[in-house]
């Protein structure tokens, strides 16, 4: 359930007309609904009520500080994959003790930042990383809380670019090698083994791969405890899928049962890292129709948002619903269009052969389910500056990030002032 709906024929975000925001900040822009974010968080957290569970929102899905803050106020922790995300989570008021840090390429600088913040757990993904963390922690005279991220070799059955739990993927440590790695971790100075983590992929619509991965985790916890390790925290990662089209997706309660059936009785604190499930349907991308172009065999709606603003269709062939912000009059038939952006690539197609009402130039459209992995994946390709992010709450809205300008981009650059003739042509 989300809070984007038509009122008197106009699309609203909670109690604010989307067109009102467009008039104030221009287009394109991202619009997030605070009530939707909080509802998703509450439903997810409620599914684990009565258990020692930390819901660490995966900041990578939507790292707007205003979004993280809204969730942190609700009780969310943060699941991080970079020092930049760590700084954002701190700026949003998340306590270090409610943060976990994954990723195969943590730098020593990032490790230092995370140790200074007193994070709950590093999810370590390789033996060299273990040694680096040991050195960084020892140099600081502290102990780094460590979980090993296990790669359970389970096929999540999702798009190949977002599956992470297969043995050929770069993530985690092959699960059969875990006992050996735990023994090494226990022997290194500056490390304190506290738990185990896993994350098998994203946008899972089937719970079975989770079941398989968690069963392997469970067995491994017993094995490691028998070896004398303390496993107090079990971090099951994120991955719960959401409906982009109208296909059903598993309810948080069913997902929670899958987690708890496998891992609920181990006496461990559970860490959950949902990202998409919290933020996905809490956001839209609003764009304006620039031109209606009749091609040789297709009609194109050329809009002012492009693949640099919303990469998922180009990168993953992802489907996003698109709505006109003004509902057509009853009886008006749809036409089939491709919704494309101004970027000079055929891949810059937001939607292909979509049924939309006839629209006039200047009208607004909304791309749905754009709260997760959209603004965060934007680039300035074609020198198109990043677009604003707006957070709505009830009848209020707030510009959470202003629009960058071409001048902002140019200000980052300079040309060499080498004397003429020194161009080494
Ligand atoms: N934890 C870890 C360690 C992760 O790598 C991820 C996502 C999550 C948690 C959150 O997963 P979620 O609950 O959001 O599925 N850009 C892609 C998605 C990449 C996800 C990467 N990892 C997309 O647009 O579909």
Tab-separated table of C-alpha atoms and ligand atoms in Angstrom:
chain	number	residue	atom	x	y	z
A	1	UNK	CA	0.000	0.000	0.000
A	2	UNK	CA	1.252	3.472	-0.805
A	3	UNK	CA	0.100	7.054	-0.542
A	4	UNK	CA	0.147	8.088	-4.199
A	5	UNK	CA	-3.414	8.322	-5.482
A	6	UNK	CA	-5.705	10.420	-7.665
A	7	UNK	CA	-7.951	13.009	-6.071
A	8	UNK	CA	-10.432	14.745	-8.353
A	9	UNK	CA	-8.443	13.413	-11.270
A	10	UNK	CA	-5.059	14.730	-10.112
A	11	UNK	CA	-2.202	12.635	-8.723
A	12	UNK	CA	-1.414	13.380	-5.096
A	13	UNK	CA	1.478	12.375	-2.905
A	14	UNK	CA	-0.264	12.091	0.471
A	15	UNK	CA	-2.115	15.438	0.713
A	16	UNK	CA	-0.003	17.354	-1.786
A	17	UNK	CA	-0.761	17.616	-5.509
A	18	UNK	CA	2.233	16.385	-7.467
A	19	UNK	CA	1.696	19.278	-9.903
A	20	UNK	CA	2.120	21.781	-7.042
A	21	UNK	CA	5.602	20.422	-6.333
A	22	UNK	CA	6.432	20.346	-10.046
A	23	UNK	CA	5.506	24.004	-10.352
A	24	UNK	CA	7.783	24.870	-7.446
A	25	UNK	CA	10.875	22.728	-8.137
A	26	UNK	CA	10.579	22.043	-11.861
A	27	UNK	CA	10.875	18.638	-13.483
A	28	UNK	CA	12.110	15.977	-13.343
A	29	UNK	CA	12.162	15.308	-9.601
A	30	UNK	CA	11.862	12.429	-7.188
A	31	UNK	CA	9.006	12.512	-4.722
A	32	UNK	CA	8.954	10.323	-1.610
A	33	UNK	CA	6.039	9.717	0.749
A	34	UNK	CA	7.022	9.645	4.394
A	35	UNK	CA	3.809	7.875	5.429
A	36	UNK	CA	4.517	5.110	2.909
A	37	UNK	CA	8.122	4.689	4.047
A	38	UNK	CA	7.033	4.486	7.669
A	39	UNK	CA	4.196	2.104	6.925
A	40	UNK	CA	6.507	-0.280	5.109
A	41	UNK	CA	9.008	-0.109	7.938
A	42	UNK	CA	6.309	-0.662	10.557
A	43	UNK	CA	4.824	-3.679	8.759
A	44	UNK	CA	8.256	-5.228	8.334
A	45	UNK	CA	9.327	-4.550	11.927
A	46	UNK	CA	6.000	-5.825	13.295
A	47	UNK	CA	6.591	-9.160	11.552
A	48	UNK	CA	9.598	-9.671	13.858
A	49	UNK	CA	7.970	-8.346	17.022
A	50	UNK	CA	8.760	-10.365	20.123
A	51	UNK	CA	12.178	-11.337	18.765
A	52	UNK	CA	15.516	-9.715	19.358
A	53	UNK	CA	15.714	-8.229	15.867
A	54	UNK	CA	17.344	-5.137	14.422
A	55	UNK	CA	15.825	-3.850	11.202
A	56	UNK	CA	18.819	-2.184	9.570
A	57	UNK	CA	17.465	-0.296	6.556
A	58	UNK	CA	19.732	-0.866	3.519
A	59	UNK	CA	20.739	2.711	2.863
A	60	UNK	CA	21.895	1.899	-0.666
A	61	UNK	CA	18.265	1.649	-1.801
A	62	UNK	CA	17.612	5.311	-1.073
A	63	UNK	CA	20.271	7.251	0.777
A	64	UNK	CA	18.539	10.606	1.063
A	65	UNK	CA	19.340	11.794	4.574
A	66	UNK	CA	15.724	12.894	4.983
A	67	UNK	CA	14.569	9.356	4.147
A	68	UNK	CA	17.083	7.671	6.456
A	69	UNK	CA	16.113	10.074	9.214
A	70	UNK	CA	12.402	9.365	8.850
A	71	UNK	CA	13.132	5.650	9.196
A	72	UNK	CA	15.652	6.085	12.014
A	73	UNK	CA	13.029	7.972	14.012
A	74	UNK	CA	10.827	4.928	13.595
A	75	UNK	CA	13.567	2.748	15.053
A	76	UNK	CA	15.480	1.606	11.976
A	77	UNK	CA	19.193	0.971	12.033
A	78	UNK	CA	21.321	1.146	8.892
A	79	UNK	CA	22.941	-1.455	6.648
A	80	UNK	CA	25.905	0.143	4.884
A	81	UNK	CA	28.227	-0.611	2.002
A	82	UNK	CA	30.478	2.466	1.968
A	83	UNK	CA	31.970	5.225	4.063
A	84	UNK	CA	29.714	7.668	2.229
A	85	UNK	CA	26.649	5.784	3.410
A	86	UNK	CA	28.084	5.686	6.924
A	87	UNK	CA	28.390	9.481	6.935
A	88	UNK	CA	24.814	9.773	5.692
A	89	UNK	CA	23.489	7.416	8.365
A	90	UNK	CA	25.337	9.391	11.049
A	91	UNK	CA	23.984	12.659	9.634
A	92	UNK	CA	20.485	11.136	9.827
A	93	UNK	CA	20.968	10.349	13.508
A	94	UNK	CA	21.432	6.569	13.371
A	95	UNK	CA	23.502	5.310	16.310
A	96	UNK	CA	26.682	3.439	15.326
A	97	UNK	CA	25.534	0.537	17.474
A	98	UNK	CA	22.650	0.045	15.005
A	99	UNK	CA	24.816	-0.136	11.870
A	100	UNK	CA	26.259	-3.082	9.976
A	101	UNK	CA	28.778	-2.746	7.154
A	102	UNK	CA	29.031	-5.153	4.176
A	103	UNK	CA	30.891	-5.007	0.863
A	104	UNK	CA	33.833	-6.750	-0.780
A	105	UNK	CA	36.023	-3.671	-1.095
A	106	UNK	CA	35.995	-1.779	2.191
A	107	UNK	CA	39.017	0.522	2.319
A	108	UNK	CA	41.132	0.965	5.445
A	109	UNK	CA	39.839	4.506	5.665
A	110	UNK	CA	36.247	3.256	5.650
A	111	UNK	CA	37.102	0.643	8.276
A	112	UNK	CA	38.558	3.407	10.450
A	113	UNK	CA	35.437	5.537	10.071
A	114	UNK	CA	33.232	2.595	11.019
A	115	UNK	CA	35.369	1.710	14.042
A	116	UNK	CA	35.231	5.322	15.197
A	117	UNK	CA	31.448	5.225	14.842
A	118	UNK	CA	31.312	2.053	16.976
A	119	UNK	CA	29.309	-0.009	14.498
A	120	UNK	CA	27.596	-3.229	15.546
A	121	UNK	CA	29.274	-5.495	13.019
A	122	UNK	CA	31.560	-5.692	9.995
A	123	UNK	CA	30.335	-8.290	7.504
A	124	UNK	CA	33.718	-9.434	6.246
A	125	UNK	CA	33.844	-10.890	2.749
A	126	UNK	CA	37.409	-12.220	2.311
A	127	UNK	CA	40.495	-13.261	4.166
A	128	UNK	CA	42.623	-10.300	2.990
A	129	UNK	CA	39.862	-8.008	4.248
A	130	UNK	CA	40.011	-9.792	7.601
A	131	UNK	CA	43.737	-9.084	7.853
A	132	UNK	CA	43.297	-5.428	6.865
A	133	UNK	CA	40.567	-4.964	9.466
A	134	UNK	CA	42.763	-6.615	12.091
A	135	UNK	CA	45.563	-4.139	11.325
A	136	UNK	CA	43.305	-1.091	11.324
A	137	UNK	CA	41.658	-2.086	14.615
A	138	UNK	CA	44.977	-2.993	16.272
A	139	UNK	CA	46.502	0.345	15.244
A	140	UNK	CA	43.570	2.087	16.930
A	141	UNK	CA	43.762	-0.114	20.005
A	142	UNK	CA	40.195	-1.348	19.576
A	143	UNK	CA	38.458	-4.600	18.708
A	144	UNK	CA	36.431	-4.820	15.506
A	145	UNK	CA	33.196	-6.835	15.825
A	146	UNK	CA	33.266	-9.314	12.974
A	147	UNK	CA	30.788	-11.520	11.162
A	148	UNK	CA	31.849	-13.551	8.177
A	149	UNK	CA	29.558	-13.173	5.184
A	150	UNK	CA	28.840	-16.673	3.991
A	151	UNK	CA	28.220	-17.395	0.342
A	152	UNK	CA	25.732	-20.282	0.556
A	153	UNK	CA	25.800	-21.108	-3.177
A	154	UNK	CA	22.053	-20.708	-3.560
A	155	UNK	CA	20.405	-19.490	-6.745
A	156	UNK	CA	18.136	-16.594	-5.791
A	157	UNK	CA	16.466	-16.848	-9.232
A	158	UNK	CA	16.608	-13.117	-9.826
A	159	UNK	CA	18.146	-10.980	-12.574
A	160	UNK	CA	21.731	-12.137	-13.070
A	161	UNK	CA	23.105	-8.684	-12.222
A	162	UNK	CA	21.602	-8.711	-8.747
A	163	UNK	CA	22.152	-12.296	-7.640
A	164	UNK	CA	24.898	-12.503	-5.027
A	165	UNK	CA	24.764	-15.916	-3.361
A	166	UNK	CA	26.259	-18.137	-6.063
A	167	UNK	CA	29.769	-19.470	-5.654
A	168	UNK	CA	30.843	-17.712	-8.866
A	169	UNK	CA	29.754	-14.332	-7.429
A	170	UNK	CA	32.261	-12.008	-5.796
A	171	UNK	CA	30.376	-11.917	-2.497
A	172	UNK	CA	31.024	-13.657	0.788
A	173	UNK	CA	33.119	-16.660	1.620
A	174	UNK	CA	32.288	-20.050	0.183
A	175	UNK	CA	30.265	-21.579	2.971
A	176	UNK	CA	32.239	-24.800	3.148
A	177	UNK	CA	35.377	-22.720	3.857
A	178	UNK	CA	33.710	-20.885	6.744
A	179	UNK	CA	35.120	-22.980	9.631
A	180	UNK	CA	38.658	-22.338	8.446
A	181	UNK	CA	38.095	-18.582	8.042
A	182	UNK	CA	36.451	-18.317	11.461
A	183	UNK	CA	39.481	-20.034	12.979
A	184	UNK	CA	41.775	-17.483	11.301
A	185	UNK	CA	39.568	-14.597	12.444
A	186	UNK	CA	39.669	-15.838	16.022
A	187	UNK	CA	43.456	-15.971	15.896
A	188	UNK	CA	43.959	-12.431	14.553
A	189	UNK	CA	44.487	-9.525	16.969
A	190	UNK	CA	41.972	-6.694	17.072
A	191	UNK	CA	39.047	-8.822	15.924
A	192	UNK	CA	36.135	-10.134	17.918
A	193	UNK	CA	33.974	-12.753	16.231
A	194	UNK	CA	30.342	-11.923	16.963
A	195	UNK	CA	28.228	-13.353	14.179
A	196	UNK	CA	27.501	-14.534	10.688
A	197	UNK	CA	25.883	-12.837	7.703
A	198	UNK	CA	24.407	-13.678	4.343
A	199	UNK	CA	22.748	-11.821	1.452
A	200	UNK	CA	21.787	-13.869	-1.577
A	201	UNK	CA	20.317	-11.273	-3.914
A	202	UNK	CA	17.630	-8.691	-4.435
A	203	UNK	CA	14.033	-8.616	-5.666
A	204	UNK	CA	13.288	-12.228	-4.650
A	205	UNK	CA	9.672	-13.110	-5.316
A	206	UNK	CA	10.079	-16.689	-4.102
A	207	UNK	CA	10.926	-17.545	-0.498
A	208	UNK	CA	12.471	-20.912	-1.310
A	209	UNK	CA	16.024	-19.639	-1.982
A	210	UNK	CA	15.913	-17.812	1.370
A	211	UNK	CA	14.860	-21.067	3.027
A	212	UNK	CA	17.803	-22.903	1.505
A	213	UNK	CA	20.304	-20.210	2.468
A	214	UNK	CA	19.013	-19.910	6.037
A	215	UNK	CA	19.106	-23.688	6.499
A	216	UNK	CA	22.790	-23.662	5.550
A	217	UNK	CA	23.370	-20.791	7.969
A	218	UNK	CA	21.672	-22.666	10.765
A	219	UNK	CA	23.866	-25.728	10.258
A	220	UNK	CA	26.930	-23.535	10.141
A	221	UNK	CA	26.041	-21.771	13.411
A	222	UNK	CA	25.958	-25.171	15.187
A	223	UNK	CA	29.213	-26.195	13.551
A	224	UNK	CA	30.995	-22.960	14.508
A	225	UNK	CA	29.698	-23.055	18.052
A	226	UNK	CA	31.019	-26.605	18.332
A	227	UNK	CA	34.368	-25.186	17.223
A	228	UNK	CA	34.188	-22.776	20.158
A	229	UNK	CA	33.139	-19.551	18.381
A	230	UNK	CA	30.575	-17.136	19.733
A	231	UNK	CA	27.841	-16.531	17.202
A	232	UNK	CA	25.530	-14.030	18.844
A	233	UNK	CA	24.291	-12.167	15.761
A	234	UNK	CA	22.828	-13.610	12.600
A	235	UNK	CA	22.413	-11.092	9.777
A	236	UNK	CA	20.199	-12.407	6.975
A	237	UNK	CA	20.679	-9.474	4.576
A	238	UNK	CA	17.876	-8.041	2.448
A	239	UNK	CA	16.327	-9.122	-0.795
A	240	UNK	CA	12.573	-9.310	-0.306
A	241	UNK	CA	10.955	-8.478	-3.638
A	242	UNK	CA	8.100	-6.062	-4.315
A	243	UNK	CA	5.439	-5.830	-7.050
A	244	UNK	CA	6.646	-3.624	-9.911
A	245	UNK	CA	3.987	-5.030	-12.170
A	246	UNK	CA	0.947	-6.765	-10.793
A	247	UNK	CA	2.642	-10.044	-9.899
A	248	UNK	CA	2.178	-11.008	-6.254
A	249	UNK	CA	5.173	-10.689	-3.923
A	250	UNK	CA	5.651	-12.436	-0.573
A	251	UNK	CA	4.197	-10.702	2.467
A	252	UNK	CA	6.658	-9.551	5.138
A	253	UNK	CA	4.938	-11.942	7.582
A	254	UNK	CA	5.682	-14.923	5.323
A	255	UNK	CA	9.283	-13.772	4.935
A	256	UNK	CA	9.581	-13.370	8.717
A	257	UNK	CA	8.286	-16.902	9.235
A	258	UNK	CA	10.961	-18.173	6.841
A	259	UNK	CA	13.653	-16.366	8.823
A	260	UNK	CA	12.305	-17.340	12.227
A	261	UNK	CA	11.619	-20.989	11.350
A	262	UNK	CA	15.264	-21.434	10.395
A	263	UNK	CA	17.036	-19.112	12.804
A	264	UNK	CA	14.587	-17.993	15.486
A	265	UNK	CA	15.607	-20.508	18.142
A	266	UNK	CA	19.386	-20.041	18.054
A	267	UNK	CA	19.429	-17.498	20.841
A	268	UNK	CA	20.940	-15.002	18.379
A	269	UNK	CA	20.105	-11.404	17.749
A	270	UNK	CA	18.701	-11.169	14.218
A	271	UNK	CA	19.691	-8.415	11.812
A	272	UNK	CA	17.475	-7.763	8.778
A	273	UNK	CA	18.613	-5.517	5.939
A	274	UNK	CA	15.549	-4.620	3.854
A	275	UNK	CA	16.020	-1.861	1.287
A	276	UNK	CA	13.693	-2.099	-1.681
A	277	UNK	CA	10.789	-3.394	0.412
A	278	UNK	CA	10.874	-0.208	2.501
A	279	UNK	CA	11.648	2.433	-0.105
A	280	UNK	CA	10.565	1.085	-3.504
A	281	UNK	CA	6.881	1.927	-3.537
A	282	UNK	CA	7.413	5.027	-1.411
A	283	UNK	CA	8.719	7.042	-4.334
A	284	UNK	CA	7.863	8.266	-7.811
A	285	UNK	CA	9.851	10.069	-10.476
A	286	UNK	CA	7.891	12.947	-11.954
A	287	UNK	CA	8.672	14.013	-15.515
A	288	UNK	CA	7.143	16.328	-18.089
A	289	UNK	CA	6.183	15.413	-21.626
A	290	UNK	CA	8.406	17.426	-23.963
A	291	UNK	CA	7.239	16.128	-27.328
A	292	UNK	CA	4.911	13.584	-28.779
A	293	UNK	CA	6.840	12.240	-31.724
A	294	UNK	CA	5.333	10.053	-34.407
A	295	UNK	CA	8.095	7.690	-35.525
A	296	UNK	CA	7.948	5.406	-38.547
A	297	UNK	CA	6.448	2.527	-36.576
A	298	UNK	CA	6.102	3.819	-33.010
A	299	UNK	CA	4.774	6.791	-31.131
A	300	UNK	CA	7.282	8.256	-28.689
A	301	UNK	CA	6.572	10.280	-25.610
A	302	UNK	CA	9.817	12.193	-25.214
A	303	UNK	CA	9.977	13.214	-21.548
A	304	UNK	CA	12.478	15.342	-19.637
A	305	UNK	CA	13.691	12.442	-17.433
A	306	UNK	CA	16.176	9.977	-18.868
A	307	UNK	CA	18.277	6.911	-18.182
A	308	UNK	CA	20.725	9.021	-16.207
A	309	UNK	CA	17.893	9.842	-13.772
A	310	UNK	CA	16.407	6.330	-13.723
A	311	UNK	CA	18.744	3.603	-14.909
A	312	UNK	CA	16.821	0.454	-13.989
A	313	UNK	CA	14.983	-0.058	-17.311
A	314	UNK	CA	18.236	0.340	-19.288
A	315	UNK	CA	20.376	-1.724	-16.939
A	316	UNK	CA	18.038	-4.542	-15.952
A	317	UNK	CA	15.213	-4.230	-18.494
A	318	UNK	CA	13.179	-3.368	-15.426
A	319	UNK	CA	9.478	-2.623	-15.629
A	320	UNK	CA	8.068	0.479	-13.914
A	321	UNK	CA	4.431	1.525	-14.119
A	322	UNK	CA	3.913	4.967	-15.644
A	323	UNK	CA	0.886	7.116	-14.879
A	324	UNK	CA	-0.333	10.425	-16.220
A	325	UNK	CA	-0.524	12.925	-13.338
A	326	UNK	CA	-3.892	14.100	-14.656
A	327	UNK	CA	-6.305	11.234	-15.014
A	328	UNK	CA	-7.861	11.123	-18.492
A	329	UNK	CA	-11.573	11.797	-18.841
A	330	UNK	CA	-13.694	8.649	-18.764
A	331	UNK	CA	-14.010	7.001	-22.143
A	332	UNK	CA	-10.702	8.310	-23.502
A	333	UNK	CA	-8.882	5.349	-25.060
A	334	UNK	CA	-5.188	4.638	-24.554
A	335	UNK	CA	-2.547	4.689	-27.258
A	336	UNK	CA	0.594	2.589	-27.396
A	337	UNK	CA	3.773	4.599	-26.818
A	338	UNK	CA	7.436	4.244	-25.960
A	339	UNK	CA	8.392	6.613	-23.149
A	340	UNK	CA	11.907	7.843	-23.876
A	341	UNK	CA	14.306	10.441	-22.526
A	342	UNK	CA	16.566	12.973	-24.236
A	343	UNK	CA	19.807	10.980	-23.811
A	344	UNK	CA	21.483	9.996	-27.054
A	345	UNK	CA	21.159	6.241	-26.758
A	346	UNK	CA	18.421	3.870	-27.785
A	347	UNK	CA	18.823	2.319	-24.319
A	348	UNK	CA	17.348	5.529	-22.951
A	349	UNK	CA	13.862	4.070	-22.923
A	350	UNK	CA	11.881	4.208	-19.684
A	351	UNK	CA	8.994	2.111	-21.000
A	352	UNK	CA	8.362	0.228	-24.181
A	353	UNK	CA	5.032	-0.278	-25.942
A	354	UNK	CA	3.034	1.015	-23.016
A	355	UNK	CA	-0.645	1.902	-23.061
A	356	UNK	CA	-1.071	5.488	-21.973
A	357	UNK	CA	-3.741	8.094	-22.653
A	358	UNK	CA	-3.148	10.698	-25.345
A	359	UNK	CA	-1.243	13.479	-23.573
A	360	UNK	CA	-0.434	17.054	-24.479
A	361	UNK	CA	3.047	18.493	-24.397
A	362	UNK	CA	3.790	19.978	-20.989
A	363	UNK	CA	1.710	17.421	-19.092
A	364	UNK	CA	3.208	15.482	-16.183
A	365	UNK	CA	3.829	11.744	-15.853
A	366	UNK	CA	4.854	9.713	-12.813
A	367	UNK	CA	7.122	6.677	-12.915
A	368	UNK	CA	6.096	4.442	-10.029
A	369	UNK	CA	8.110	2.289	-7.642
A	370	UNK	CA	10.997	4.715	-8.005
A	371	UNK	CA	11.831	5.073	-4.320
A	372	UNK	CA	14.537	2.378	-4.344
A	373	UNK	CA	17.616	2.118	-6.561
A	374	UNK	CA	16.641	5.073	-8.721
A	375	UNK	CA	17.892	8.434	-7.406
A	376	UNK	CA	20.884	6.624	-5.868
A	377	UNK	CA	21.902	5.199	-9.248
A	378	UNK	CA	21.583	8.481	-11.129
A	379	UNK	CA	24.483	10.005	-12.994
A	380	UNK	CA	25.229	13.231	-14.827
A	381	UNK	CA	25.536	11.462	-18.204
A	382	UNK	CA	25.054	13.835	-21.134
A	383	UNK	CA	25.907	16.570	-18.577
A	384	UNK	CA	22.429	16.322	-17.157
A	385	UNK	CA	22.659	17.478	-13.532
A	386	UNK	CA	21.140	15.358	-10.730
A	387	UNK	CA	17.472	16.103	-10.126
A	388	UNK	CA	15.843	17.164	-6.835
A	389	UNK	CA	14.456	14.852	-4.182
A	390	UNK	CA	11.330	15.910	-2.305
A	391	UNK	CA	9.887	14.351	0.848
A	392	UNK	CA	6.163	14.715	1.446
A	393	UNK	CA	4.490	14.266	4.808
A	394	UNK	CA	0.748	14.911	5.010
A	395	UNK	CA	0.142	18.334	3.513
A	396	UNK	CA	3.779	19.421	3.817
A	397	UNK	CA	6.660	18.882	1.453
A	398	UNK	CA	10.343	19.466	1.823
A	399	UNK	CA	13.124	19.842	-0.744
A	400	UNK	CA	15.483	17.150	0.587
A	401	UNK	CA	18.052	17.732	-2.156
A	402	UNK	CA	18.050	20.707	-4.482
A	403	UNK	CA	18.530	20.394	-8.208
A	404	UNK	CA	22.128	20.517	-9.268
A	405	UNK	CA	22.869	22.896	-12.112
A	406	UNK	CA	25.202	22.841	-15.081
A	407	UNK	CA	27.175	25.501	-13.207
A	408	UNK	CA	27.575	23.158	-10.191
A	409	UNK	CA	29.074	20.570	-12.520
A	410	UNK	CA	31.378	23.042	-14.266
A	411	UNK	CA	32.569	24.377	-10.912
A	412	UNK	CA	34.146	20.987	-10.192
A	413	UNK	CA	36.359	21.226	-13.226
A	414	UNK	CA	39.322	23.191	-14.476
A	415	UNK	CA	41.548	23.205	-17.543
A	416	UNK	CA	45.350	23.231	-17.313
A	417	UNK	CA	47.011	26.608	-17.638
A	418	UNK	CA	50.043	25.181	-19.408
A	419	UNK	CA	51.755	27.744	-21.614
A	420	UNK	CA	50.787	27.719	-25.288
A	421	UNK	CA	52.866	25.275	-27.230
A	422	UNK	CA	53.127	22.875	-24.324
A	423	UNK	CA	50.248	20.836	-25.625
A	424	UNK	CA	52.604	18.014	-26.691
A	425	UNK	CA	50.473	17.601	-29.764
B	1	LIG	N1	22.218	-6.013	2.148
B	1	LIG	C1	23.189	-6.144	1.225
B	1	LIG	C2	24.504	-6.628	1.648
B	1	LIG	C3	22.952	-5.809	-0.119
B	1	LIG	O1	23.910	-5.952	-1.023
B	1	LIG	C4	21.654	-5.358	-0.489
B	1	LIG	C5	21.359	-5.009	-1.877
B	1	LIG	C6	20.677	-5.228	0.516
B	1	LIG	C7	20.995	-5.571	1.817
B	1	LIG	C8	19.284	-4.738	0.241
B	1	LIG	O2	18.588	-5.564	-0.613
B	1	LIG	P1	17.038	-5.285	-0.937
B	1	LIG	O3	16.241	-5.546	0.318
B	1	LIG	O4	16.914	-3.859	-1.346
B	1	LIG	O5	16.743	-6.210	-2.033
B	1	LIG	N2	20.322	-1.887	-8.129
B	1	LIG	C9	19.542	-3.100	-8.097
B	1	LIG	C10	19.506	-3.710	-6.712
B	1	LIG	C11	20.853	-4.025	-6.146
B	1	LIG	C12	20.788	-4.582	-4.749
B	1	LIG	C13	22.117	-4.750	-4.189
B	1	LIG	N3	22.176	-5.178	-2.824
B	1	LIG	C14	18.156	-2.815	-8.636
B	1	LIG	O6	17.857	-1.673	-9.002
B	1	LIG	O7	17.327	-3.725	-8.757
